[in-house]
Coordinates of C-alpha atoms in Angstrom, one line a residue:
Chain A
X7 CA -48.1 -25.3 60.5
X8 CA -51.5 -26.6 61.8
X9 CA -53.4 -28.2 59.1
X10 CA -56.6 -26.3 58.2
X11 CA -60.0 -28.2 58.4
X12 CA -63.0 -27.6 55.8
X13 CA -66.7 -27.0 57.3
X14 CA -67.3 -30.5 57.0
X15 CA -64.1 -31.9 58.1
X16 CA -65.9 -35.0 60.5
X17 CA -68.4 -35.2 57.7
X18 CA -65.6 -36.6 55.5
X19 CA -63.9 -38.6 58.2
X20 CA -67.7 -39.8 58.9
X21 CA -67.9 -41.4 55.7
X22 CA -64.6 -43.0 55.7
X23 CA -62.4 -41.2 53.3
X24 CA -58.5 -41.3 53.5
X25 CA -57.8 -38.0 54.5
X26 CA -54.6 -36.1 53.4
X27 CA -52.5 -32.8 53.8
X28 CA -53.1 -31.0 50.6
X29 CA -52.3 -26.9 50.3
X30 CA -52.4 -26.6 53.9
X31 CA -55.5 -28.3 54.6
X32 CA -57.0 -31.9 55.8
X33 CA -59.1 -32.8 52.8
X34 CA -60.7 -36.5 51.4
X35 CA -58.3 -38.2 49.1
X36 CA -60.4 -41.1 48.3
X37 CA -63.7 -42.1 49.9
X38 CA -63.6 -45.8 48.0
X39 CA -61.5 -46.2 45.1
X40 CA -60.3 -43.6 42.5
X41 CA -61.5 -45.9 39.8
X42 CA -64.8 -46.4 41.0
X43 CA -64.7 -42.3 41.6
X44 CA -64.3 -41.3 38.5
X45 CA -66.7 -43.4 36.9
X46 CA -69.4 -42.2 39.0
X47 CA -68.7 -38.2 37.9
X48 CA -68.2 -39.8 34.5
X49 CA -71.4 -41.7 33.8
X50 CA -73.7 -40.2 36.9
X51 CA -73.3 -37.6 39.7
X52 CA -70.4 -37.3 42.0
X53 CA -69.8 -34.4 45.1
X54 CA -66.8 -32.8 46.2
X55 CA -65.7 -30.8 48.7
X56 CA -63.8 -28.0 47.4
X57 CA -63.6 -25.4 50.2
X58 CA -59.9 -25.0 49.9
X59 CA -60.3 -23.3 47.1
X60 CA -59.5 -19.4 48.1
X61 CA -62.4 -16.4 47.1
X62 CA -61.3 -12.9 46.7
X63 CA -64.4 -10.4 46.7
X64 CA -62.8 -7.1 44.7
X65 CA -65.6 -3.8 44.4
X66 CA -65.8 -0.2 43.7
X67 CA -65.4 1.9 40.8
X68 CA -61.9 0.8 40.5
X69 CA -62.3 -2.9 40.4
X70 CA -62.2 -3.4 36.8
X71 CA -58.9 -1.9 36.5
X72 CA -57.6 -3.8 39.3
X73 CA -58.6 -7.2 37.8
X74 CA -57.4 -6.1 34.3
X75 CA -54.1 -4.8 35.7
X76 CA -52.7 -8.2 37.2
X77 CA -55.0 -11.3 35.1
X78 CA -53.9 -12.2 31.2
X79 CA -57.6 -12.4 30.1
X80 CA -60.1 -9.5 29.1
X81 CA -62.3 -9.0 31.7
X82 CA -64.1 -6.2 30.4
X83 CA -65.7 -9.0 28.1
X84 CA -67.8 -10.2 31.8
X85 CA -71.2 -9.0 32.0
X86 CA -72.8 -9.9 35.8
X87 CA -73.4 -13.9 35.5
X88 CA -71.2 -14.5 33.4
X89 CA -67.2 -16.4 34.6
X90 CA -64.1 -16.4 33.0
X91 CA -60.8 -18.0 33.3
X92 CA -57.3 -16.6 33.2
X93 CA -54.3 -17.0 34.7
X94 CA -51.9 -13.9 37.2
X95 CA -49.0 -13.4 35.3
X96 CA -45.6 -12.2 37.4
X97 CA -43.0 -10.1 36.2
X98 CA -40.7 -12.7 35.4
X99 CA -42.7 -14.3 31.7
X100 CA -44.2 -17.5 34.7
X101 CA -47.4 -17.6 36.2
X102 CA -48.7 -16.5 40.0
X103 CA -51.6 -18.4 39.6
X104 CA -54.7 -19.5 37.5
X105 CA -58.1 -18.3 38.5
X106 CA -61.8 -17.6 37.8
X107 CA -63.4 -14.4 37.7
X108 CA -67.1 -14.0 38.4
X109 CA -68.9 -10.6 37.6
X110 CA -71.1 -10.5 40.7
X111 CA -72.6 -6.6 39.7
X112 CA -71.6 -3.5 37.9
X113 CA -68.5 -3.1 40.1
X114 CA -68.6 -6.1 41.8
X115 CA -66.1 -9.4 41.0
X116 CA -65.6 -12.8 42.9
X117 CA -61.8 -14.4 42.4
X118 CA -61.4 -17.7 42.7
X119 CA -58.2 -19.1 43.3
X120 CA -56.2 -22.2 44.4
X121 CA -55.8 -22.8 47.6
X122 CA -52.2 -23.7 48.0
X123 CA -51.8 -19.6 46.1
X124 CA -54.1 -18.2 48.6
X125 CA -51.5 -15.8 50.6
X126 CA -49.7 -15.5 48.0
X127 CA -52.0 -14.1 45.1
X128 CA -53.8 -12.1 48.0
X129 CA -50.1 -10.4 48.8
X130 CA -49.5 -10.3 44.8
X131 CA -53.2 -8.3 43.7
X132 CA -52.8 -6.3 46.9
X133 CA -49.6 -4.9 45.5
X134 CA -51.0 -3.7 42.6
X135 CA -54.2 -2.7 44.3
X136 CA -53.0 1.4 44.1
X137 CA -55.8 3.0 43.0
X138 CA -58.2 1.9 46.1
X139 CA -60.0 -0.8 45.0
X140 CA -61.9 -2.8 48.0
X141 CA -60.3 -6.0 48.1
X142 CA -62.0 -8.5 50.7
X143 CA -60.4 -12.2 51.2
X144 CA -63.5 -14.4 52.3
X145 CA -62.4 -18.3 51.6
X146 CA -62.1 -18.4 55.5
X147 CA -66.0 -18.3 55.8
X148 CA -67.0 -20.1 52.1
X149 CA -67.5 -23.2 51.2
X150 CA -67.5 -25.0 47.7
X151 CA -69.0 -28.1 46.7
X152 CA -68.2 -29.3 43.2
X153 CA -71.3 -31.3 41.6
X154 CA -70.4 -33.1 38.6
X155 CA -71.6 -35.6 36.0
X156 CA -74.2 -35.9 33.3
X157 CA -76.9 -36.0 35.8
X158 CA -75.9 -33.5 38.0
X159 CA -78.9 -31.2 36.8
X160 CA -81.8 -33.8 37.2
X161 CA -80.0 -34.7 40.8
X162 CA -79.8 -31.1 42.1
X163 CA -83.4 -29.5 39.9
X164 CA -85.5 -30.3 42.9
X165 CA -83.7 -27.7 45.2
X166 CA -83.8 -24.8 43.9
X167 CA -86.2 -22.6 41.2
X168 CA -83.0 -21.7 38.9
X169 CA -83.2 -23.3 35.8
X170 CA -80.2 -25.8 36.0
X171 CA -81.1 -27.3 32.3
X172 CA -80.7 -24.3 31.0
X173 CA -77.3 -22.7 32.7
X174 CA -74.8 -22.1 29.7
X175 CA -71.4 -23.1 31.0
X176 CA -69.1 -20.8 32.2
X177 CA -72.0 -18.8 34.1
X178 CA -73.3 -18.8 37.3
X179 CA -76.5 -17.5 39.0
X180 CA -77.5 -16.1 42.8
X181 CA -80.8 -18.1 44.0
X182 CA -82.3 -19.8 46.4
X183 CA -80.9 -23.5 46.7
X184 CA -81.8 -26.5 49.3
X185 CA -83.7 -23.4 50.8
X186 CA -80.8 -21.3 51.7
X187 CA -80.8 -17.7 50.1
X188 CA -78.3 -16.2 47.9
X189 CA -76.3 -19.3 47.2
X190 CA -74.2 -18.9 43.5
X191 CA -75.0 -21.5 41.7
X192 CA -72.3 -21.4 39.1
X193 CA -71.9 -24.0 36.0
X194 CA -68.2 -24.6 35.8
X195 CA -65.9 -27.5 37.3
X196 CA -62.8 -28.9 36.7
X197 CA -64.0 -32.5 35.7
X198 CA -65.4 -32.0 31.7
X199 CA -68.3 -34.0 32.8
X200 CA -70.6 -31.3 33.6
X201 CA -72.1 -30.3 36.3
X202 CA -72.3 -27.3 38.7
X203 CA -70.1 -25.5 41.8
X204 CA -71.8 -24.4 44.6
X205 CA -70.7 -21.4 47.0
X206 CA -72.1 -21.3 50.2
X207 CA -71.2 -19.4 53.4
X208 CA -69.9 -22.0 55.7
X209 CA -72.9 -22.0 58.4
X210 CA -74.7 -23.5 55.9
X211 CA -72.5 -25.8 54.2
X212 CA -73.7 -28.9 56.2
X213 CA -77.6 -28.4 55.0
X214 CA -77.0 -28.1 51.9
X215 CA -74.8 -30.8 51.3
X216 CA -77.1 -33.5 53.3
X217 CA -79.6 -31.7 50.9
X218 CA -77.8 -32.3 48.0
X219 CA -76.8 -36.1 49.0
X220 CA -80.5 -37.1 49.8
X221 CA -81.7 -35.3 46.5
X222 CA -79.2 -37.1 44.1
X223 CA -79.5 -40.6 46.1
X224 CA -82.0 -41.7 43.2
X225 CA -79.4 -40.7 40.5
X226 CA -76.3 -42.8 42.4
X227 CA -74.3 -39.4 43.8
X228 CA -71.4 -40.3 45.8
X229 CA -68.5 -38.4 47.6
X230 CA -65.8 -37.8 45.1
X231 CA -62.0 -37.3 46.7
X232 CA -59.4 -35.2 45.1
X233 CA -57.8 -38.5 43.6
X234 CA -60.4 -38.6 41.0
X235 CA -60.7 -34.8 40.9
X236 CA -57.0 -35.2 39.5
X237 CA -57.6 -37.7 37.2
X238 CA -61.1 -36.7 35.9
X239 CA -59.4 -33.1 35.1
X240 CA -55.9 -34.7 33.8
X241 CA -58.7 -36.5 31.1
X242 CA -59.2 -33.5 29.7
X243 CA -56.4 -31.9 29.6
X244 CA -57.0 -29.3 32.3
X245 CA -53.7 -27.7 33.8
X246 CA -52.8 -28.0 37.4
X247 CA -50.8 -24.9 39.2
X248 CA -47.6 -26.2 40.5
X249 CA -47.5 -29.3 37.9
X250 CA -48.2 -28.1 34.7
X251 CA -47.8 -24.1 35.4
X252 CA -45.8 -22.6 37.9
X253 CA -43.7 -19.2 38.6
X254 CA -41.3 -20.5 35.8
X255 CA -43.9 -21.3 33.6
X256 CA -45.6 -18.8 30.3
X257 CA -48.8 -18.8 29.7
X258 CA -47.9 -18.8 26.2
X259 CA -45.7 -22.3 26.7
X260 CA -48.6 -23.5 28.8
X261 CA -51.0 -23.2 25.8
X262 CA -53.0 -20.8 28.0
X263 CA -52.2 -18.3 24.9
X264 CA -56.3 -18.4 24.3
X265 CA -56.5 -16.5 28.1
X266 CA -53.5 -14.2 27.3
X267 CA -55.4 -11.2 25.3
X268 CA -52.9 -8.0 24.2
X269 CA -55.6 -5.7 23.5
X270 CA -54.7 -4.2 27.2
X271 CA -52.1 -3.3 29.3
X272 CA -51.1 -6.2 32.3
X273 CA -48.3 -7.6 34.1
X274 CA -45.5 -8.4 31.8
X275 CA -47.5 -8.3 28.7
X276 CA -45.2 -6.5 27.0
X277 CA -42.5 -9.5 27.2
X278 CA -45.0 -12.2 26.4
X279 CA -46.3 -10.2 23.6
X280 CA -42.5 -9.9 22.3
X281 CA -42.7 -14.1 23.0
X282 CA -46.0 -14.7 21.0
X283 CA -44.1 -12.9 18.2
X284 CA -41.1 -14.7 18.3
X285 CA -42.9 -18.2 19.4
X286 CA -41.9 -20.3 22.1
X287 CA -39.6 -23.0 22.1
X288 CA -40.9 -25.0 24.6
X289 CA -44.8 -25.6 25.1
X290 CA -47.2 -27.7 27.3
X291 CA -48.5 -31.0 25.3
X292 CA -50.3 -34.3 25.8
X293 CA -49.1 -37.7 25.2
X294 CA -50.9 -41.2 25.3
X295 CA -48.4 -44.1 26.1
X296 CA -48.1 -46.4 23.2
X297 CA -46.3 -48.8 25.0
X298 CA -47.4 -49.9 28.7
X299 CA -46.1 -47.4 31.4
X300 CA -47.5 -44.7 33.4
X301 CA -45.9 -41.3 33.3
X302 CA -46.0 -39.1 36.2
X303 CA -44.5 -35.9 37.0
X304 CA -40.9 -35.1 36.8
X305 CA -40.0 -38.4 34.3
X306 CA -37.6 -37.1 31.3
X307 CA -38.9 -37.5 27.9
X308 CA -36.5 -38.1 25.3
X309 CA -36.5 -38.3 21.3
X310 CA -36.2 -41.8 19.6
X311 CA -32.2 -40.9 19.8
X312 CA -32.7 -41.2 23.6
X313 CA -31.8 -37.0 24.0
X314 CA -33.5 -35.1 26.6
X315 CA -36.2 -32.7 24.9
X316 CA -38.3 -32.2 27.6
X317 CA -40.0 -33.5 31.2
X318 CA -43.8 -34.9 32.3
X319 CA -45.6 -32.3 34.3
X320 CA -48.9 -34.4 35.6
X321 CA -49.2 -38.5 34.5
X322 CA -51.8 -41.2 35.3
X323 CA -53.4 -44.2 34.2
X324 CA -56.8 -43.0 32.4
X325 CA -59.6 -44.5 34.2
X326 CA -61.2 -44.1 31.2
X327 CA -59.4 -44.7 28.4
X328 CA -57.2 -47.5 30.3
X329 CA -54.0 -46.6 29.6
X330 CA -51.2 -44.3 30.9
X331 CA -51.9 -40.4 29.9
X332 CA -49.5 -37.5 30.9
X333 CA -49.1 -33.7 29.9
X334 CA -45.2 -32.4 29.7
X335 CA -43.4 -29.8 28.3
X336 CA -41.2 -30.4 25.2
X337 CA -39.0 -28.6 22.7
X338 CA -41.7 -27.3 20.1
X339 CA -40.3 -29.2 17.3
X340 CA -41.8 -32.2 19.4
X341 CA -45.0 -31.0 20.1
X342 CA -47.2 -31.8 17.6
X343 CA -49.9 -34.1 17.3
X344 CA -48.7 -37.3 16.3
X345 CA -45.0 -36.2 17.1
X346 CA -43.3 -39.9 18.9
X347 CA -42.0 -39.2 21.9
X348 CA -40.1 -41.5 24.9
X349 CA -41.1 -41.3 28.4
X350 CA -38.1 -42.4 30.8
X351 CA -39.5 -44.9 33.0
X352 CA -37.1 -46.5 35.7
X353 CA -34.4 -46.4 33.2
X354 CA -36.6 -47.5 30.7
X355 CA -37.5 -45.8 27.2
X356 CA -41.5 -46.5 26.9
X357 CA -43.0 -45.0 23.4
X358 CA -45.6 -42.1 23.7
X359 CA -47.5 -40.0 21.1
X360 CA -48.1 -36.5 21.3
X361 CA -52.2 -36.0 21.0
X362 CA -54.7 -33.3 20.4
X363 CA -56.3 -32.7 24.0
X364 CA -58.8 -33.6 25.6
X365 CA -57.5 -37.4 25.7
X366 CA -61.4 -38.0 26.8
X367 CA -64.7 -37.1 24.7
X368 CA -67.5 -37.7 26.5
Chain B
X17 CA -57.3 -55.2 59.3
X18 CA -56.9 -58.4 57.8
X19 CA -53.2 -60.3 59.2
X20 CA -53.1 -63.7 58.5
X21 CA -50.9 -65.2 61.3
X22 CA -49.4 -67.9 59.0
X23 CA -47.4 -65.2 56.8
X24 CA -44.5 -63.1 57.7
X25 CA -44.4 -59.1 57.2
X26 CA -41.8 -57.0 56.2
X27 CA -41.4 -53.2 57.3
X28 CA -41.6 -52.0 53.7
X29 CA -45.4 -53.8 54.2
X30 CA -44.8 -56.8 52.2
X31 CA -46.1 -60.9 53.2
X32 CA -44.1 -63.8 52.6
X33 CA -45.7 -67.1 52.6
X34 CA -42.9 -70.0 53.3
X35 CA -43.3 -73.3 51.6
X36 CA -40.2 -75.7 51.7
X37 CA -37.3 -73.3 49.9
X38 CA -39.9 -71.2 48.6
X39 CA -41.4 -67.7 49.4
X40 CA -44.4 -66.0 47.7
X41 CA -44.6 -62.9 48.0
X42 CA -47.3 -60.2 48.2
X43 CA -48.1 -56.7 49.3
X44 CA -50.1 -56.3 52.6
X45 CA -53.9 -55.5 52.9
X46 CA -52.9 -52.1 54.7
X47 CA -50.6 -51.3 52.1
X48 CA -53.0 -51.6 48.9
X49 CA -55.5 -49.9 51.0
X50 CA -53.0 -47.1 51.1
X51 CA -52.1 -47.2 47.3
X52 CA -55.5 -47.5 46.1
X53 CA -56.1 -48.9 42.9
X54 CA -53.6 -51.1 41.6
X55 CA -53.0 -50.4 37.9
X56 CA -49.8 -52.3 37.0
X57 CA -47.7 -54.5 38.3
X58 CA -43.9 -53.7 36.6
X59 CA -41.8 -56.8 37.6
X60 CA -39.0 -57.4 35.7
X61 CA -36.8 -59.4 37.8
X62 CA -37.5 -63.3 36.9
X63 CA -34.9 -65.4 36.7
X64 CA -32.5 -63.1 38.4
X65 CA -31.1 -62.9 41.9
X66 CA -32.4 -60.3 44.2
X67 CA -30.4 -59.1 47.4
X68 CA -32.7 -58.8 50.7
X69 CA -33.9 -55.5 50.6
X70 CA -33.0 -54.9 46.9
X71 CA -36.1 -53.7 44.7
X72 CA -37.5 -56.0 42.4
X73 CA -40.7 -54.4 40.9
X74 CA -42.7 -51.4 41.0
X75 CA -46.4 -51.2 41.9
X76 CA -48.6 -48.6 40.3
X77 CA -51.9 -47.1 41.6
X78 CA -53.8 -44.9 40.2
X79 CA -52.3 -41.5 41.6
X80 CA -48.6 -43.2 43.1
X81 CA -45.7 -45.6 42.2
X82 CA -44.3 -47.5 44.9
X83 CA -40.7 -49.6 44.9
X84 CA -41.3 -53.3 46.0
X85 CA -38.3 -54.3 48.1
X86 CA -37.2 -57.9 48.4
X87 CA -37.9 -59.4 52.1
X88 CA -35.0 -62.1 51.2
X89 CA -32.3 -62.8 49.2
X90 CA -33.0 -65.7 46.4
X91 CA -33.5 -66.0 43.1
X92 CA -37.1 -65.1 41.6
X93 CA -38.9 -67.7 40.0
X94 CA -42.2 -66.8 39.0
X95 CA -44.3 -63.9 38.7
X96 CA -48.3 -63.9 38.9
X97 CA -49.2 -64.1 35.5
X98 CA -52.7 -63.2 36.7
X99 CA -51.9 -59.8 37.4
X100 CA -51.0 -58.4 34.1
X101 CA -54.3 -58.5 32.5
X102 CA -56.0 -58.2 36.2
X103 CA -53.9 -56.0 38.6
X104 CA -57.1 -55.1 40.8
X105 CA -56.4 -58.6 42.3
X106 CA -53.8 -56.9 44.6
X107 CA -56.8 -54.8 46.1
X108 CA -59.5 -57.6 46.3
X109 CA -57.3 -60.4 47.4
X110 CA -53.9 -59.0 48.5
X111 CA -52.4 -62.3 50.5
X112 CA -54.5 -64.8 48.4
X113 CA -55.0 -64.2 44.3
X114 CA -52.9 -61.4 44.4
X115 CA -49.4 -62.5 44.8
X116 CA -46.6 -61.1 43.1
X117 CA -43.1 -63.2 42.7
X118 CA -42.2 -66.6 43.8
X119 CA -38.7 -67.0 45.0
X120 CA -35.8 -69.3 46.1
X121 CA -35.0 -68.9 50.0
X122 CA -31.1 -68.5 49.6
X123 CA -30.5 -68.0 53.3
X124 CA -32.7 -69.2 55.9
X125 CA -31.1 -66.8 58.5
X126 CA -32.6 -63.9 56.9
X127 CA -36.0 -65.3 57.7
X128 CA -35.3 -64.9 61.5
X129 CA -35.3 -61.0 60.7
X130 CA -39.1 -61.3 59.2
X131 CA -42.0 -59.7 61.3
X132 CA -45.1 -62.2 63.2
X133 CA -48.4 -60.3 62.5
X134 CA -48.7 -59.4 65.7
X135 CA -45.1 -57.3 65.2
X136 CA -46.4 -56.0 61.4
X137 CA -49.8 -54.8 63.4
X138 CA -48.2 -52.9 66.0
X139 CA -46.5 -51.3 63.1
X140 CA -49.0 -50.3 61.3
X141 CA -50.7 -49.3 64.5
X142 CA -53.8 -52.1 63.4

């Protein structure tokens, strides 16, 4: 399969970043170092290039019943402006993918999902989609630029009228920004520093980018690659689809139980209600290494007898905090704070504690 | 790309530096480029014998973990001290402060089979 490119595909290659294969598409890695990456979204203002990411448009009178019919989370809570988070559950207790939902209008929702789930959550909602919902799939023509840091609101003020200061998190606006119309200016991202996600069609994607690199110059913005979008979410705790949820995966295990509401009817909520009633014996935790190692997916942790109880999901060296961080699944009796667990490095049993997430407070 | 002519490469994109019956070895300027930041350097092998092509560390970057493969066979004598509090030195001086082991040179044949820079460049298509 060809390798999709974003909009600004020589834009990225301009600047020098690595460029690498991820979900089907050529995208920046690394524009200098990861380290120096994630410090920047950290303590200033860092840019990425998100278009992969897929956006499903769904409208009509029946939209509402779509969306609640195949996501975990209540929807009917949205009010236009307002974004939530939730997570396609299949039929089989794992996960088809995790996703935002914006209310656009009365009637009127933006999905957005990962990119590597694109055809795959399109083919899923479409099967459900019986009642004649319009379901539209535009990521083809969209592009997304994740802001983020603590000064991403003084960096991005002078482009647009919409009151950046004053944007509660997990809502978004339509506006004017960089002097392109109807741009959703939404105040989410995937990095726990703060900071904004910006939709544009992709005509315009080049503008307001430049825009957006000339206006944050003063506060040190700098490309950001998907190296340090991994670690800066992997800080907080944020899950990845296909490392720390999958197909095989329940939202309940995955500690997603917070997006997994049972006052309504969706896909397999009957099972995972019987599951949340019966607790899980498995479930999704953090650990810091004690000892010096770095965890990455697919090690084997073991108890302190050196038995199996469970295996990392998404690992690193924190940037941050200097050390090696990881999320895994273990047997519940292992998953509390505190609880001592082993990570199996190259044969080697290296100490790890179990901790409350995010590993990083800003 | 930086490829001192003095050294010898390996295709698993390691240098050797020869010095009497000693090699010192390092990872190449193209391959720390590729890892990114260096994080930790795991060797565990002093004091023991390594076979040619046998692993004797691991190299950690930020976001990968990457086998380091002996380029001969000898006995390892030393290991940069240096990099255990300051691993970064891989990145800002791969064939200088950055070395990794020091080793004996059991069997000078074997260094017949090492790569000229020009060979290593071709390689790496510098």
């Amino acid at each position: 399969m060809e390798l999709k490119k974003v909009a600004l595909n020589d834009v990225h290659e301009a600047l020098g970043a690595k460029m690498v294969p991820f979900a089907g598409y050529n995208m920046p890695v690394r524009y200098s170092s990861d380290i120096e990456e994630h410090k920047t979204v950290r303590e200033a203002v860092g840019i990425f290039d998100v278009s992969h990411m897929g956006e499903f448009m769904v409208k009509g009178p029946k939209a509402l019943d779509l969306i609640q019919r195949v996501t975990s989370n209540d929807a009917s809570k949205l009010v236009p402006g307002k974004i939530q988070y939730t997570c396609l559950p299949n039929e089989e207790g794992g996960i088809v993918d995790d996703l935002l939902v914006y209310q656009m209008a009365e009637n009127e929702y933006m999905l957005v999902v990962n990119a590597s789930n694109i055809e795959k959550d399109w083919n899923w909602i479409s099967k459900f989609n019986t009642e004649g919902a319009e379901l539209e799939n535009i990521s083809d023509s969209m592009s997304l630029f994740a802001v983020q840091g603590p000064k991403t609101a003084d960096a991005l003020q002078s482009l647009t009228s919409l009151d950046l200061h004053n944007m509660t998190y997990y809502t978004f606006e339509k506006g004017e920004f960089a002097g392109v119309p109807n741009v959703i200016v939404s105040a989410t991202g995937y990095t726990g520093a703060g900071g904004f996600e910006i939709y544009v069609p992709n005509e315009n994607a080049k503008a307001v980018w430049d825009k957006i690199m000339e206006a944050g110059k003063a506060f040190g913005i700098k490309p950001i690659g998907l190296g340090a979008r991994d670690t800066l979410r992997l800080e907080m705790g944020f899950c990845l689809y296909g490392n720390d949820i999958s197909d095989t995966t329940s939202p309940l295990e995955a500690g997603l139980g917070w997006v997994t509401k049972f006052n309504k009817e969706f896909t397999n909520s009957q099972n995972l209600k019987a599951q949340k009633e019966a607790g899980v014996s498995r479930k999704l935790v953090g650990f810091e290494m004690v000892e010096q190692g770095i965890p990455r997916a697919h090690y084997e942790i073991a108890n302190a007898e050196g038995e199996t109880i469970g295996e990392v999901t998404s690992g690193t060296q924190s940037p941050m905090l200097s050390k090696g961080i990881g999320l895994g699944y273990v047997k519940t009796e292992f998953a509390g704070p505190g609880s001592e667990v082993y990570i199996k490095i190259r044969n080697k049993a290296v100490k790890a504690n179990v901790v409350k997430l995010p590993f990083y407070k800003a | 790309m930086n490829l001192p002519s003095e050294l010898k490469y390996t295709k698993e994109h390691e240098w050797v530096r020869i010095e009497g019956d000693t090699a010192i070895i390092g990872i190449t300027d193209f391959a720390q480029r590729e890892l990114g930041d260096i994080v930790y350097v795991d060797i565990d092998t002093v004091d023991k014998k390594v076979n040619k092509d046998e692993v004797f560390g691991t190299v950690e970057a930020v976001k990968t973990v990457s086998d380091l493969f002996s380029p001969l066979t000898g006995t390892v004598l030393e290991l940069n001290e240096k990099l255990g509090s300051n691993p970064e030195l891989v990145n800002s001086d791969a064939y200088g402060d950055g070395w990794m082991i020091k080793m004996s040179i059991d069997d000078k044949a074997e260094l017949e089979g090492l790569l000229s820079a020009e060979a290593y460049g071709q390689l790496i298509g510098a």
